[in-house]
Amino acid sequence: MLVATLLGPSPAQAASTAAPARAEAANPVLTVPPAGSHGFPFLAAAEDLGSYGYTESEYFTSGTATSYTKSGTWGSDGRWSVREAGRAAYKSRLLVRRPVDAAKFNGTVVVEWLNVSGQIELSPDYWFAREELLRKGYAWVGVSAQAVGVNGGSGAIHGLKGWDPDRYGTLVHPGDAFAYDIFSQAGQALRTPDGPDPLGGLKIRTLLADGESQSAGFMTTYANAVQPVAGVYDGLMVHSNSAIAAPISGDRGDILQMPYPSRIRTDLAVPTFVVLTETDVPGASAARQPDTDRVVHWEVAGTAHGDQWAYDVGQPTVIRSAGSAAPSPGCAAGSAPFNDGPGHYAMNAALRGLADWARGGPRPASGAQLNTDLRDPATGLAVGGVRLPDVTVPTRTLTGMRDTSGSGLFCGLYGARDPWNGDADPWDRHDGGDPSDPSFPPRAEPVLSRLYPTHEGYVSRVRAVAQTSVRAGHLLPEDATAIVSAAQDSPVGR
């Protein structure tokens, strides 16, 4: 168990806290990169963005970044003060996808902290929320915030600079202590571009910061310590974080110096939306906190940290850039298929809810806590949480856990789905339990023909719960229509 101070600063400590380094982020210089040997940016979309009325472009940002250090005592309440620790020159990049027609732009720009857990840059939240982004006219910007993405790490591709030295050879990343300010300056560059305008003249109404998984750990620290200093973003999305935030030093070895648990501060001037999948809840539940007028949490039943949807949407893009070096979940042959649950539907609704909230609209609906230790004895589905039609009118067992025996490092993040055949199904197929243990007895799966005797009855139930989810604020009307249409086309009950 990690041990950390759970108390915030005393009044005396608060009074002696040094003033913030500055009131806003610096404005970097923007330039257009050379074509390079590949002729396209790393992580360029494999999909035909033009068919959606979108265009993709890339820009370099350069300037002087600031690193931060703690000022005063940091506690679990997230009210963290910082002071300037150092400055260093940097040159990084922005990957931009935006509507071609200004009339199609909805005014919201989502700025994603690109994820580097696989030792290359990935954009998981673009993939999770792609439907909402493209159908509603958002602009999306991926930021090369961390050093591994630029300089390379232990992977076969040694960062942007190794992938295409002709294009990226001039990039400079001084280390992850500066990642927070590099991310702030990316947002500032979009608001007041010094050089070519990455948004092509589109007028920003709402600028949202976003990070998933490892990036969500940085986003938690950004929300608590840096956003109050920089004041760049209008709202923050924290997707699949854990109970402890990333170190302000940027050094993973300093994780034990961070408060455990690390909650989101509730006195932010801008709203923060935390979305957890079923995979995340066991590791993140220690940081649970009541929803407020500035912080909302969802724990979504039947979902996984990575899933079939995000994999199918993103893998062609990853392969286009990385080829055979593309990171793989590494699941053992014959293991359960990936979770194909409603994670993307939840992210669509959360994104729209955050955008509206950041513009002064109503706070999004709260969600119930998810109990991953308690499962329905018939369906195997976890109890509680935000429950969308896939788990309210189930046709398979969806879980955020899986048996990872003989599998690679990332396999466990993709959860599992178990189609129902009416067979006895040991729990250990998913979560590594021992079938000889009385707490993990085989269970008889539901038989779909008995559960849903008629097709019309099944569709009627799906329609009813989809409408309930829309009214509750957990599902968008467009996605409810798609869910009902899929039910109508399914063989269930026929």
Short mmCIF file of C-alpha atoms in Angstrom, two decimals, residues 21-419:
data_model
loop_
_atom_site.label_atom_id
_atom_site.label_comp_id
_atom_site.label_asym_id
_atom_site.label_seq_id
_atom_site.Cartn_x
_atom_site.Cartn_y
_atom_site.Cartn_z
CA ALA A 21 5.32 31.34 -11.85
CA ARG A 22 2.97 33.26 -14.14
CA ALA A 23 -0.69 33.81 -14.88
CA GLU A 24 -0.77 32.27 -18.36
CA ALA A 25 1.21 30.08 -20.73
CA ALA A 26 3.82 31.48 -23.06
CA ASN A 27 3.05 31.65 -26.76
CA PRO A 28 5.30 29.41 -28.88
CA VAL A 29 6.32 29.92 -32.50
CA LEU A 30 4.50 27.79 -35.07
CA THR A 31 6.13 26.45 -38.24
CA VAL A 32 5.30 23.90 -40.93
CA PRO A 33 7.46 20.76 -40.94
CA PRO A 34 9.30 19.49 -44.02
CA ALA A 35 7.81 16.57 -45.96
CA GLY A 36 10.40 14.09 -44.67
CA SER A 37 11.08 10.62 -45.98
CA HIS A 38 7.58 9.27 -45.35
CA GLY A 39 5.73 12.25 -46.73
CA PHE A 40 3.13 12.22 -43.94
CA PRO A 41 3.07 12.79 -40.17
CA PHE A 42 3.52 10.00 -37.66
CA LEU A 43 0.04 8.83 -36.61
CA ALA A 44 -1.55 10.31 -39.74
CA ALA A 45 -5.07 8.91 -40.03
CA ALA A 46 -5.49 5.80 -42.16
CA GLU A 47 -9.17 6.62 -42.63
CA ASP A 48 -10.38 8.92 -45.38
CA LEU A 49 -10.91 12.11 -43.40
CA GLY A 50 -11.96 13.92 -46.57
CA SER A 51 -15.09 11.80 -46.73
CA TYR A 52 -16.10 13.35 -43.40
CA GLY A 53 -15.29 16.88 -44.59
CA TYR A 54 -12.06 16.96 -42.55
CA THR A 55 -8.45 17.76 -43.28
CA GLU A 56 -5.29 16.79 -41.42
CA SER A 57 -2.12 18.84 -40.98
CA GLU A 58 0.91 19.07 -38.74
CA TYR A 59 2.77 21.99 -37.14
CA PHE A 60 5.88 22.40 -35.04
CA THR A 61 5.75 24.45 -31.85
CA SER A 62 8.94 25.90 -30.41
CA GLY A 63 9.88 28.15 -27.53
CA THR A 64 11.02 28.02 -23.94
CA ALA A 65 9.17 25.68 -21.56
CA THR A 66 8.96 25.91 -17.78
CA SER A 67 9.22 23.02 -15.36
CA TYR A 68 7.50 23.10 -11.96
CA THR A 69 8.11 21.84 -8.47
CA LYS A 70 5.89 21.55 -5.42
CA SER A 71 5.23 24.65 -3.36
CA GLY A 72 3.91 23.90 0.09
CA THR A 73 2.32 20.61 1.12
CA TRP A 74 0.42 18.52 -1.38
CA GLY A 75 -2.49 16.49 -0.05
CA SER A 76 -5.11 14.17 -1.49
CA ASP A 77 -7.56 17.03 -2.06
CA GLY A 78 -5.60 18.03 -5.19
CA ARG A 79 -5.16 21.66 -4.15
CA TRP A 80 -1.56 21.71 -5.26
CA SER A 81 0.57 24.81 -5.62
CA VAL A 82 3.70 24.96 -7.75
CA ARG A 83 6.61 27.26 -8.38
CA GLU A 84 8.96 27.49 -11.32
CA ALA A 85 11.84 25.01 -11.21
CA GLY A 86 13.63 25.64 -14.51
CA ARG A 87 13.40 26.61 -18.15
CA ALA A 88 14.57 24.92 -21.31
CA ALA A 89 14.25 25.32 -25.06
CA TYR A 90 11.95 22.88 -26.81
CA LYS A 91 10.50 22.08 -30.21
CA SER A 92 7.55 19.69 -30.47
CA ARG A 93 4.56 19.14 -32.73
CA LEU A 94 0.79 19.36 -33.11
CA LEU A 95 -1.22 16.91 -35.23
CA VAL A 96 -4.44 18.66 -36.28
CA ARG A 97 -7.72 17.31 -37.67
CA ARG A 98 -10.40 19.90 -38.37
CA PRO A 99 -13.43 20.53 -40.56
CA VAL A 100 -12.59 22.00 -43.96
CA ASP A 101 -15.76 24.11 -43.98
CA ALA A 102 -15.83 26.67 -41.16
CA ALA A 103 -19.61 26.39 -41.13
CA LYS A 104 -19.27 22.76 -40.00
CA PHE A 105 -17.05 23.63 -37.02
CA ASN A 106 -18.92 23.49 -33.72
CA GLY A 107 -16.45 25.77 -31.94
CA THR A 108 -14.89 23.09 -29.70
CA VAL A 109 -11.27 21.95 -29.99
CA VAL A 110 -10.23 18.78 -28.17
CA VAL A 111 -6.50 18.78 -27.35
CA GLU A 112 -5.28 15.26 -26.57
CA TRP A 113 -2.09 14.53 -24.65
CA LEU A 114 -0.77 11.73 -26.88
CA ASN A 115 -0.20 8.47 -25.02
CA VAL A 116 3.29 6.92 -25.01
CA SER A 117 2.77 3.77 -22.93
CA GLY A 118 3.61 1.65 -25.99
CA GLN A 119 6.83 3.63 -26.54
CA ILE A 120 5.30 5.39 -29.55
CA GLU A 121 2.63 8.06 -29.73
CA LEU A 122 -0.98 6.88 -29.78
CA SER A 123 -4.30 8.75 -29.68
CA PRO A 124 -6.70 6.48 -27.77
CA ASP A 125 -9.34 9.09 -27.01
CA TYR A 126 -9.55 10.18 -30.63
CA TRP A 127 -10.35 6.56 -31.43
CA PHE A 128 -12.85 6.15 -28.58
CA ALA A 129 -14.74 9.37 -29.44
CA ARG A 130 -14.18 9.49 -33.21
CA GLU A 131 -17.89 9.24 -34.04
CA GLU A 132 -18.78 12.23 -31.92
CA LEU A 133 -15.76 14.24 -33.06
CA LEU A 134 -16.40 13.85 -36.78
CA ARG A 135 -20.19 13.92 -36.88
CA LYS A 136 -20.47 17.07 -34.77
CA GLY A 137 -17.68 19.16 -36.23
CA TYR A 138 -15.12 19.28 -33.44
CA ALA A 139 -11.48 19.99 -34.18
CA TRP A 140 -8.98 17.56 -32.64
CA VAL A 141 -5.32 18.25 -31.87
CA GLY A 142 -2.79 15.66 -30.71
CA VAL A 143 0.17 17.05 -28.74
CA SER A 144 3.61 15.43 -28.56
CA ALA A 145 3.93 16.34 -24.90
CA GLN A 146 6.29 13.65 -23.63
CA ALA A 147 9.94 12.94 -24.31
CA VAL A 148 9.49 9.28 -25.29
CA GLY A 149 7.26 10.28 -28.18
CA VAL A 150 9.85 12.69 -29.53
CA ASN A 151 13.20 11.24 -28.51
CA GLY A 152 12.31 7.54 -28.34
CA GLY A 153 12.42 4.94 -25.60
CA SER A 154 12.78 1.19 -25.44
CA GLY A 155 10.63 0.43 -28.48
CA ALA A 156 11.72 -0.49 -31.99
CA ILE A 157 10.78 3.00 -33.21
CA HIS A 158 12.99 5.59 -31.53
CA GLY A 159 10.50 8.40 -31.30
CA LEU A 160 9.52 10.84 -33.99
CA LYS A 161 13.16 11.72 -34.56
CA GLY A 162 14.09 8.10 -35.21
CA TRP A 163 11.04 7.38 -37.36
CA ASP A 164 11.70 10.22 -39.80
CA PRO A 165 14.91 12.19 -39.15
CA ASP A 166 14.32 14.27 -42.27
CA ARG A 167 10.98 15.48 -40.94
CA TYR A 168 11.52 15.47 -37.18
CA GLY A 169 15.29 15.72 -36.75
CA THR A 170 15.11 19.31 -35.47
CA LEU A 171 12.70 18.51 -32.64
CA VAL A 172 13.99 19.05 -29.11
CA HIS A 173 12.38 17.66 -25.94
CA PRO A 174 14.16 18.54 -22.67
CA GLY A 175 12.30 15.91 -20.58
CA ASP A 176 8.91 15.26 -19.03
CA ALA A 177 9.38 17.85 -16.30
CA PHE A 178 8.62 20.29 -19.13
CA ALA A 179 5.75 18.25 -20.60
CA TYR A 180 3.08 20.12 -18.63
CA ASP A 181 4.11 23.52 -19.98
CA ILE A 182 4.61 22.16 -23.49
CA PHE A 183 0.98 21.04 -23.30
CA SER A 184 -0.11 24.46 -22.01
CA GLN A 185 1.76 26.20 -24.78
CA ALA A 186 0.10 23.94 -27.34
CA GLY A 187 -3.28 25.25 -26.23
CA GLN A 188 -2.02 28.82 -26.21
CA ALA A 189 -0.70 28.38 -29.77
CA LEU A 190 -4.18 27.39 -30.90
CA ARG A 191 -5.73 30.44 -29.27
CA THR A 192 -3.17 33.01 -30.47
CA PRO A 193 -1.01 31.45 -33.20
CA ASP A 194 2.42 32.98 -33.77
CA GLY A 195 2.89 31.78 -37.32
CA PRO A 196 0.54 29.71 -39.51
CA ASP A 197 -2.84 29.10 -37.91
CA PRO A 198 -3.26 25.36 -37.20
CA LEU A 199 -7.03 25.76 -37.26
CA GLY A 200 -7.12 27.58 -40.59
CA GLY A 201 -9.05 30.54 -39.22
CA LEU A 202 -11.62 28.57 -37.22
CA LYS A 203 -12.76 30.54 -34.17
CA ILE A 204 -12.46 28.69 -30.87
CA ARG A 205 -15.36 28.85 -28.46
CA THR A 206 -14.25 26.02 -26.18
CA LEU A 207 -10.79 24.50 -25.71
CA LEU A 208 -10.76 21.13 -23.95
CA ALA A 209 -7.75 19.21 -22.59
CA ASP A 210 -7.89 15.42 -22.71
CA GLY A 211 -5.77 12.44 -21.70
CA GLU A 212 -6.31 8.69 -21.43
CA SER A 213 -4.49 6.06 -19.34
CA GLN A 214 -0.90 7.15 -18.65
CA SER A 215 -1.80 10.53 -20.12
CA ALA A 216 -4.72 10.70 -17.68
CA GLY A 217 -2.23 10.48 -14.82
CA PHE A 218 -0.48 13.54 -16.25
CA MET A 219 -3.86 15.18 -16.84
CA THR A 220 -4.74 14.74 -13.15
CA THR A 221 -1.56 16.58 -12.14
CA TYR A 222 -2.19 19.13 -14.88
CA ALA A 223 -5.68 19.82 -13.55
CA ASN A 224 -4.55 20.14 -9.95
CA ALA A 225 -1.28 22.01 -10.31
CA VAL A 226 -0.83 23.54 -13.76
CA GLN A 227 -4.24 24.57 -15.09
CA PRO A 228 -4.65 27.03 -12.17
CA VAL A 229 -1.32 28.59 -13.18
CA ALA A 230 -1.63 28.50 -16.97
CA GLY A 231 -5.39 29.04 -17.32
CA VAL A 232 -5.34 27.82 -20.93
CA TYR A 233 -8.16 25.27 -21.13
CA ASP A 234 -11.91 25.62 -20.62
CA GLY A 235 -12.49 22.05 -19.47
CA LEU A 236 -10.57 18.86 -18.73
CA MET A 237 -11.27 15.20 -19.64
CA VAL A 238 -9.51 12.57 -17.49
CA HIS A 239 -10.13 9.12 -18.97
CA SER A 240 -8.95 5.93 -17.23
CA ASN A 241 -6.67 7.39 -14.60
CA SER A 242 -5.51 5.55 -11.49
CA ALA A 243 -5.65 6.57 -7.85
CA ILE A 244 -2.29 8.33 -7.99
CA ALA A 245 -1.31 11.18 -10.30
CA ALA A 246 1.87 11.51 -12.37
CA PRO A 247 4.81 13.23 -10.66
CA ILE A 248 5.18 16.95 -11.31
CA SER A 249 8.87 16.22 -11.94
CA GLY A 250 7.95 14.02 -14.89
CA ASP A 251 10.18 11.29 -13.44
CA ARG A 252 8.28 8.02 -12.97
CA GLY A 253 10.61 7.20 -10.08
CA ASP A 254 9.02 10.03 -8.09
CA ILE A 255 5.56 8.43 -8.07
CA LEU A 256 5.89 7.59 -4.36
CA GLN A 257 6.23 11.29 -3.63
CA MET A 258 2.73 11.96 -4.98
CA PRO A 259 -0.29 11.96 -2.65
CA TYR A 260 -2.18 8.68 -2.50
CA PRO A 261 -4.96 8.90 -3.38
CA SER A 262 -4.75 11.85 -5.78
CA ARG A 263 -8.21 13.37 -6.14
CA ILE A 264 -9.30 16.20 -8.44
CA ARG A 265 -9.40 19.59 -6.77
CA THR A 266 -12.91 20.96 -6.49
CA ASP A 267 -12.07 24.68 -6.64
CA LEU A 268 -11.05 24.78 -10.31
CA ALA A 269 -12.47 27.59 -12.38
CA VAL A 270 -13.18 25.08 -15.18
CA PRO A 271 -15.01 21.71 -15.12
CA THR A 272 -13.34 18.30 -15.05
CA PHE A 273 -14.93 15.04 -16.23
CA VAL A 274 -13.43 11.73 -15.02
CA VAL A 275 -14.46 8.57 -16.92
CA LEU A 276 -13.40 5.15 -15.64
CA THR A 277 -13.86 1.80 -17.32
CA GLU A 278 -14.44 -1.45 -15.48
CA THR A 279 -10.73 -2.24 -15.88
CA ASP A 280 -9.78 0.99 -14.10
CA VAL A 281 -12.08 0.87 -11.09
CA PRO A 282 -10.10 -1.51 -8.85
CA GLY A 283 -6.97 0.64 -9.17
CA ALA A 284 -8.75 3.99 -9.11
CA SER A 285 -11.47 3.51 -6.52
CA ALA A 286 -9.32 4.82 -3.66
CA ALA A 287 -9.53 8.26 -5.30
CA ARG A 288 -13.32 8.32 -5.48
CA GLN A 289 -14.88 11.62 -4.46
CA PRO A 290 -18.38 13.10 -4.46
CA ASP A 291 -19.41 14.94 -7.61
CA THR A 292 -19.47 18.71 -7.34
CA ASP A 293 -20.32 21.66 -9.56
CA ARG A 294 -16.78 21.32 -11.01
CA VAL A 295 -16.06 17.56 -11.00
CA VAL A 296 -18.13 14.66 -12.35
CA HIS A 297 -17.20 10.95 -12.38
CA TRP A 298 -18.54 8.04 -14.41
CA GLU A 299 -17.71 4.39 -13.82
CA VAL A 300 -19.04 2.53 -16.86
CA ALA A 301 -20.15 -1.09 -16.51
CA GLY A 302 -19.12 -3.65 -19.11
CA THR A 303 -16.26 -1.56 -20.51
CA ALA A 304 -12.49 -1.97 -20.78
CA HIS A 305 -9.46 0.30 -20.69
CA GLY A 306 -8.84 -0.58 -24.33
CA ASP A 307 -11.48 -2.42 -26.33
CA GLN A 308 -12.43 -3.87 -29.69
CA TRP A 309 -13.87 -0.58 -30.93
CA ALA A 310 -10.78 1.50 -30.20
CA TYR A 311 -8.52 -1.26 -31.54
CA ASP A 312 -10.43 -1.56 -34.82
CA VAL A 313 -10.57 2.21 -35.32
CA GLY A 314 -6.96 2.88 -34.36
CA GLN A 315 -4.92 -0.09 -35.46
CA PRO A 316 -4.92 0.75 -39.20
CA THR A 317 -3.53 4.19 -38.34
CA VAL A 318 -0.87 2.71 -36.08
CA ILE A 319 0.15 0.16 -38.70
CA ARG A 320 0.31 2.83 -41.39
CA SER A 321 3.01 4.61 -39.41
CA ALA A 322 4.68 1.86 -37.38
CA GLY A 323 4.24 -1.18 -39.64
CA SER A 324 5.50 -4.38 -38.01
CA ALA A 325 6.75 -2.33 -35.04
CA ALA A 326 3.19 -1.40 -34.06
CA PRO A 327 2.56 -2.33 -30.41
CA SER A 328 0.27 -5.30 -29.93
CA PRO A 329 -1.90 -6.29 -26.95
CA GLY A 330 -0.04 -9.61 -27.07
CA CYS A 331 -2.92 -11.81 -25.98
CA ALA A 332 -2.33 -15.56 -26.00
CA ALA A 333 -3.78 -17.55 -28.88
CA GLY A 334 -7.22 -18.89 -28.07
CA SER A 335 -7.87 -16.42 -25.26
CA ALA A 336 -11.19 -14.62 -24.95
CA PRO A 337 -11.96 -11.97 -27.59
CA PHE A 338 -11.62 -8.29 -26.64
CA ASN A 339 -14.39 -6.47 -24.84
CA ASP A 340 -16.70 -4.92 -27.45
CA GLY A 341 -18.85 -3.05 -24.97
CA PRO A 342 -20.22 0.50 -24.84
CA GLY A 343 -17.03 2.40 -23.94
CA HIS A 344 -17.17 4.54 -27.07
CA TYR A 345 -20.81 5.44 -26.48
CA ALA A 346 -19.95 6.61 -22.97
CA MET A 347 -17.04 8.70 -24.25
CA ASN A 348 -19.23 10.28 -26.92
CA ALA A 349 -21.73 11.36 -24.29
CA ALA A 350 -19.03 12.50 -21.86
CA LEU A 351 -17.32 14.61 -24.51
CA ARG A 352 -20.49 16.40 -25.54
CA GLY A 353 -21.48 16.84 -21.91
CA LEU A 354 -18.11 18.36 -21.04
CA ALA A 355 -18.18 20.71 -24.05
CA ASP A 356 -21.65 21.99 -23.15
CA TRP A 357 -20.70 22.29 -19.47
CA ALA A 358 -17.54 24.25 -20.27
CA ARG A 359 -19.66 26.74 -22.25
CA GLY A 360 -21.86 27.39 -19.24
CA GLY A 361 -24.41 24.65 -19.83
CA PRO A 362 -25.72 22.23 -17.19
CA ARG A 363 -23.41 19.93 -15.31
CA PRO A 364 -23.54 16.40 -16.79
CA ALA A 365 -25.42 13.73 -14.89
CA SER A 366 -23.60 11.80 -12.19
CA GLY A 367 -23.07 8.04 -12.38
CA ALA A 368 -23.36 5.36 -9.72
CA GLN A 369 -20.31 3.56 -8.35
CA LEU A 370 -19.38 0.30 -10.07
CA ASN A 371 -18.78 -2.82 -7.97
CA THR A 372 -16.33 -5.01 -9.90
CA ASP A 373 -16.22 -7.55 -7.04
CA LEU A 374 -19.94 -8.25 -7.19
CA ARG A 375 -21.36 -9.79 -10.36
CA ASP A 376 -24.77 -10.89 -11.44
CA PRO A 377 -24.82 -14.67 -10.90
CA ALA A 378 -26.63 -15.29 -14.19
CA THR A 379 -24.91 -12.93 -16.60
CA GLY A 380 -21.49 -12.40 -14.98
CA LEU A 381 -21.85 -8.64 -15.41
CA ALA A 382 -20.55 -6.28 -12.75
CA VAL A 383 -23.10 -4.53 -10.54
CA GLY A 384 -23.73 -0.78 -10.46
CA GLY A 385 -22.09 1.98 -12.46
CA VAL A 386 -23.33 3.72 -15.60
CA ARG A 387 -25.29 0.98 -17.36
CA LEU A 388 -25.90 1.36 -21.09
CA PRO A 389 -28.05 -0.99 -23.19
CA ASP A 390 -25.24 -3.53 -23.75
CA VAL A 391 -25.34 -4.40 -20.05
CA THR A 392 -28.98 -3.61 -19.30
CA VAL A 393 -30.26 -5.85 -22.10
CA PRO A 394 -27.24 -8.15 -22.38
CA THR A 395 -26.45 -10.72 -25.03
CA ARG A 396 -22.94 -11.64 -23.77
CA THR A 397 -20.76 -11.22 -20.72
CA LEU A 398 -18.67 -8.06 -20.91
CA THR A 399 -15.91 -7.47 -18.42
CA GLY A 400 -12.92 -5.21 -17.99
CA MET A 401 -10.83 -8.13 -16.71
CA ARG A 402 -9.38 -11.16 -18.44
CA ASP A 403 -7.07 -14.11 -17.89
CA THR A 404 -3.66 -12.91 -19.07
CA SER A 405 -1.77 -16.18 -18.65
CA GLY A 406 0.83 -16.44 -21.39
CA SER A 407 -0.08 -12.98 -22.68
CA GLY A 408 1.82 -9.76 -23.27
CA LEU A 409 2.04 -6.64 -21.15
CA PHE A 410 -1.03 -4.85 -22.53
CA CYS A 411 -3.42 -7.77 -23.01
CA GLY A 412 -5.17 -7.30 -19.68
CA LEU A 413 -6.24 -3.77 -20.64
CA TYR A 414 -8.59 -5.02 -23.36
CA GLY A 415 -11.06 -6.84 -21.13
CA ALA A 416 -13.10 -9.70 -22.54
CA ARG A 417 -16.40 -10.68 -24.05
CA ASP A 418 -17.98 -14.08 -23.74
CA PRO A 419 -20.73 -14.97 -26.21
#
